[in-house]
Short mmCIF file of C-alpha atoms in Angstrom, two decimals:
data_model
loop_
_atom_site.label_atom_id
_atom_site.label_comp_id
_atom_site.label_asym_id
_atom_site.label_seq_id
_atom_site.Cartn_x
_atom_site.Cartn_y
_atom_site.Cartn_z
CA UNK O 1 66.02 81.37 104.77
CA UNK O 2 62.57 82.77 104.42
CA UNK O 3 63.56 86.42 104.56
CA UNK O 4 66.45 88.82 104.22
CA UNK O 5 68.95 88.30 107.00
CA UNK O 6 71.34 90.96 108.23
CA UNK O 7 74.16 90.74 110.75
CA UNK O 8 75.15 91.99 113.16
CA UNK O 9 71.89 93.41 114.47
CA UNK O 10 73.80 96.06 116.44
CA UNK O 11 77.34 97.35 116.04
CA UNK O 12 79.18 99.86 118.16
CA UNK O 13 82.40 101.18 116.66
CA UNK O 14 84.91 103.71 117.86
CA UNK O 15 85.51 106.57 115.49
CA UNK O 16 88.16 105.57 112.99
CA UNK O 17 87.43 101.84 113.10
CA UNK O 18 86.41 99.84 110.05
CA UNK O 19 83.14 97.91 110.06
CA UNK O 20 81.62 95.24 107.83
CA UNK O 21 77.90 94.65 107.62
CA UNK O 22 76.51 91.49 106.09
CA UNK O 23 73.33 90.88 104.11
CA UNK O 24 71.96 87.49 103.12
CA UNK O 25 69.13 88.10 100.63
CA UNK O 26 66.21 85.86 99.83
CA UNK O 27 67.47 82.91 97.80
CA UNK O 28 67.14 83.48 94.09
CA UNK O 29 66.58 87.22 94.30
CA UNK O 30 68.41 89.00 91.53
CA UNK O 31 68.49 92.50 92.98
CA UNK O 32 70.08 93.66 96.21
CA UNK O 33 69.96 97.16 97.63
CA UNK O 34 71.60 98.90 100.54
CA UNK O 35 69.92 101.82 102.28
CA UNK O 36 70.90 104.10 105.15
CA UNK O 37 68.14 105.21 107.50
CA UNK O 38 68.77 107.98 110.01
CA UNK O 39 66.44 108.38 112.97
CA UNK O 40 63.10 109.79 111.92
CA UNK O 41 63.95 109.72 108.22
CA UNK O 42 63.10 107.56 105.27
CA UNK O 43 65.57 105.04 103.87
CA UNK O 44 68.19 106.67 101.66
CA UNK O 45 69.54 104.70 98.73
CA UNK O 46 73.21 103.75 98.85
CA UNK O 47 73.89 101.15 96.18
CA UNK O 48 72.32 98.51 93.94
CA UNK O 49 73.49 95.12 92.72
CA UNK O 50 72.02 93.01 89.97
CA UNK O 51 73.44 89.58 90.66
CA UNK O 52 77.16 90.23 91.25
CA UNK O 53 77.30 93.46 89.26
CA UNK O 54 77.19 96.75 91.13
CA UNK O 55 75.12 98.79 88.71
CA UNK O 56 74.55 101.88 90.81
CA UNK O 57 76.62 103.25 93.64
CA UNK O 58 75.49 106.83 93.31
CA UNK O 59 74.19 106.98 96.88
CA UNK O 60 77.40 106.03 98.65
CA UNK O 61 78.24 109.16 100.69
CA UNK O 62 82.01 108.92 100.42
CA UNK O 63 84.86 106.72 99.28
CA UNK O 64 84.94 105.29 102.80
CA UNK O 65 81.89 103.24 101.85
CA UNK O 66 82.37 100.11 99.78
CA UNK O 67 79.99 97.29 98.93
CA UNK O 68 80.41 93.96 97.23
CA UNK O 69 78.39 90.93 96.23
CA UNK O 70 81.02 88.67 94.68
CA UNK O 71 78.92 85.59 94.00
CA UNK O 72 75.61 87.26 93.43
CA UNK O 73 74.11 86.28 96.76
CA UNK O 74 75.55 87.50 100.09
CA UNK O 75 76.60 91.13 100.17
CA UNK O 76 78.88 93.07 102.48
CA UNK O 77 78.82 96.80 103.11
CA UNK O 78 82.13 98.03 104.46
CA UNK O 79 82.69 101.40 106.05
CA UNK O 80 86.27 102.46 106.59
CA UNK O 81 87.45 104.94 109.22
CA UNK O 82 83.96 105.36 110.64
CA UNK O 83 82.78 108.84 111.60
CA UNK O 84 79.99 109.85 113.97
CA UNK O 85 77.81 110.92 111.07
CA UNK O 86 77.85 107.28 109.88
CA UNK O 87 75.65 106.33 112.86
CA UNK O 88 72.39 105.05 111.39
CA UNK O 89 70.46 101.90 110.60
CA UNK O 90 71.75 100.17 107.48
CA UNK O 91 69.01 98.30 105.67
CA UNK O 92 69.47 95.67 103.05
CA UNK O 93 66.66 94.76 100.66
CA UNK O 94 66.31 92.25 97.88
CA UNK O 95 63.86 91.80 95.06
CA UNK O 96 63.07 88.96 92.74
CA UNK O 97 63.86 90.61 89.43
CA UNK O 98 65.89 93.50 88.11
CA UNK O 99 65.44 97.01 89.43
CA UNK O 100 63.67 98.35 86.35
CA UNK O 101 61.09 95.58 86.49
CA UNK O 102 59.72 97.08 89.70
CA UNK O 103 59.18 94.13 91.97
CA UNK O 104 58.63 94.88 95.68
CA UNK O 105 61.56 95.31 98.02
CA UNK O 106 61.94 92.81 100.86
CA UNK O 107 63.88 94.38 103.72
CA UNK O 108 66.01 92.82 106.40
CA UNK O 109 65.84 93.94 110.03
CA UNK O 110 68.82 96.20 109.53
CA UNK O 111 72.08 96.79 111.37
CA UNK O 112 72.08 99.67 113.82
CA UNK O 113 75.54 101.23 113.73
CA UNK O 114 76.60 103.55 116.52
CA UNK O 115 79.93 105.33 116.17
CA UNK O 116 81.30 106.69 119.45
CA UNK Z 1 67.10 115.71 91.25
CA UNK Z 2 63.88 113.86 91.78
CA UNK Z 3 62.21 114.42 95.12
CA UNK Z 4 59.32 112.73 96.86
CA UNK Z 5 57.54 114.76 99.51
CA UNK Z 6 55.20 113.27 102.07
CA UNK Z 7 52.70 115.10 104.22
CA UNK Z 8 51.94 115.28 107.02
CA UNK Z 9 55.11 114.27 108.85
CA UNK Z 10 53.14 113.21 111.93
CA UNK Z 11 49.50 112.47 112.56
CA UNK Z 12 47.78 111.54 115.78
CA UNK Z 13 44.23 110.21 115.70
CA UNK Z 14 41.73 108.67 118.04
CA UNK Z 15 40.97 105.05 117.33
CA UNK Z 16 38.15 104.87 114.82
CA UNK Z 17 39.04 108.10 113.03
CA UNK Z 18 40.25 108.13 109.45
CA UNK Z 19 43.80 108.92 108.35
CA UNK Z 20 45.31 110.03 105.05
CA UNK Z 21 48.92 110.53 103.98
CA UNK Z 22 49.95 112.15 100.72
CA UNK Z 23 52.98 111.64 98.53
CA UNK Z 24 53.97 114.20 95.90
CA UNK Z 25 56.70 113.93 93.30
CA UNK Z 26 58.45 116.67 91.38
CA UNK Z 27 58.46 114.45 88.29
CA UNK Z 28 56.17 111.90 86.66
CA UNK Z 29 56.55 108.47 88.19
CA UNK Z 30 56.47 105.16 86.37
CA UNK Z 31 55.11 103.53 89.51
CA UNK Z 32 54.92 104.05 93.24
CA UNK Z 33 55.17 101.67 96.16
CA UNK Z 34 53.91 102.06 99.73
CA UNK Z 35 55.61 100.54 102.77
CA UNK Z 36 54.80 100.40 106.48
CA UNK Z 37 57.45 100.43 109.17
CA UNK Z 38 56.43 99.57 112.71
CA UNK Z 39 58.44 101.15 115.56
CA UNK Z 40 61.75 99.30 115.79
CA UNK Z 41 60.99 97.31 112.66
CA UNK Z 42 61.85 97.37 109.01
CA UNK Z 43 59.80 98.60 106.03
CA UNK Z 44 57.23 96.08 104.83
CA UNK Z 45 55.76 96.28 101.35
CA UNK Z 46 52.06 97.16 101.18
CA UNK Z 47 51.15 97.87 97.55
CA UNK Z 48 52.37 98.90 94.13
CA UNK Z 49 50.53 101.36 91.87
CA UNK Z 50 51.37 101.57 88.19
CA UNK Z 51 48.47 102.98 86.18
CA UNK Z 52 47.31 106.57 86.01
CA UNK Z 53 44.29 107.06 88.28
CA UNK Z 54 44.66 103.59 89.78
CA UNK Z 55 42.82 102.83 93.03
CA UNK Z 56 43.56 99.72 95.08
CA UNK Z 57 42.02 98.58 98.35
CA UNK Z 58 43.29 96.33 101.09
CA UNK Z 59 40.62 95.95 103.75
CA UNK Z 60 40.55 99.39 105.46
CA UNK Z 61 43.41 100.80 103.35
CA UNK Z 62 42.77 102.61 100.06
CA UNK Z 63 45.64 103.59 97.78
CA UNK Z 64 45.37 106.05 94.89
CA UNK Z 65 47.71 107.07 92.11
CA UNK Z 66 47.04 110.46 90.59
CA UNK Z 67 46.00 110.98 86.99
CA UNK Z 68 49.26 112.76 86.22
CA UNK Z 69 51.25 110.05 88.07
CA UNK Z 70 52.91 112.70 90.22
CA UNK Z 71 51.05 112.08 93.44
CA UNK Z 72 49.58 109.31 95.50
CA UNK Z 73 47.64 108.86 98.70
CA UNK Z 74 47.03 106.24 101.34
CA UNK Z 75 43.78 106.44 103.26
CA UNK Z 76 42.97 104.32 106.30
CA UNK Z 77 39.33 104.07 107.37
CA UNK Z 78 38.49 103.64 111.05
CA UNK Z 79 42.04 103.41 112.35
CA UNK Z 80 43.03 100.76 114.86
CA UNK Z 81 45.97 100.64 117.25
CA UNK Z 82 47.55 98.06 114.95
CA UNK Z 83 47.86 100.75 112.27
CA UNK Z 84 50.54 102.56 114.30
CA UNK Z 85 53.80 103.05 112.40
CA UNK Z 86 55.44 105.09 109.70
CA UNK Z 87 54.10 104.92 106.17
CA UNK Z 88 56.53 105.54 103.34
CA UNK Z 89 56.00 106.02 99.65
CA UNK Z 90 58.77 105.01 97.27
CA UNK Z 91 59.31 106.12 93.70
CA UNK Z 92 60.06 102.79 92.06
CA UNK Z 93 62.90 102.91 89.60
CA UNK Z 94 64.47 105.93 91.30
CA UNK Z 95 64.49 104.05 94.60
CA UNK Z 96 63.65 107.28 96.40
CA UNK Z 97 61.66 107.11 99.61
CA UNK Z 98 59.68 109.91 101.11
CA UNK Z 99 60.45 110.91 104.70
CA UNK Z 100 57.32 109.12 105.83
CA UNK Z 101 54.22 109.91 107.83
CA UNK Z 102 54.25 108.63 111.39
CA UNK Z 103 50.82 107.64 112.62
CA UNK Z 104 49.96 107.33 116.28
CA UNK Z 105 46.59 106.08 117.49
CA UNK Z 106 45.11 106.46 120.93
CA UNK Z 107 42.32 104.22 122.16
#
């Protein structure tokens, strides 16, 4: 596709449920990033992939958060045993080259997660 | 750790007035990016600044990178209602975003 695609657009989960959020980056983009954006805040970095390698997961808030990109394209962010504080918009972004080459980030529309 | 501070947090202007948002880092940056997020939308890349003292223009938008590469600004001349949104700076390799400046414009 022409842009970064994320699904679902909205997700409501009961506390304690597991959720999986999908990101389909721009074809050929090497780098993929996940961000968490709370209401009225800037995006906060969660994790970074270069192709299939997860090179940085320093932003993942707890071991309930897990991300993968097994074939270097589509990525999934999984949150286990969701808590209310996990409610946020989860943004995926991709860029053409590696992180340290500083190409612009192209964001998807995000998944709005609400934990009740 | 590295922090990126943006001021002001909110700004309301009358259409036609100018607007400036500032981004300040606690450490020297290799580069800085600016993004715009419309209400309900996602961040969209505007510009990248790399060189000390760099100034770039996009129509009514002027972007500056400080000489010490620790601060940056975005200035909009003669705002329009289409400029409404939140403007974020991002410290490139650190992937750190500021909290953003939300601009509202009344006609």
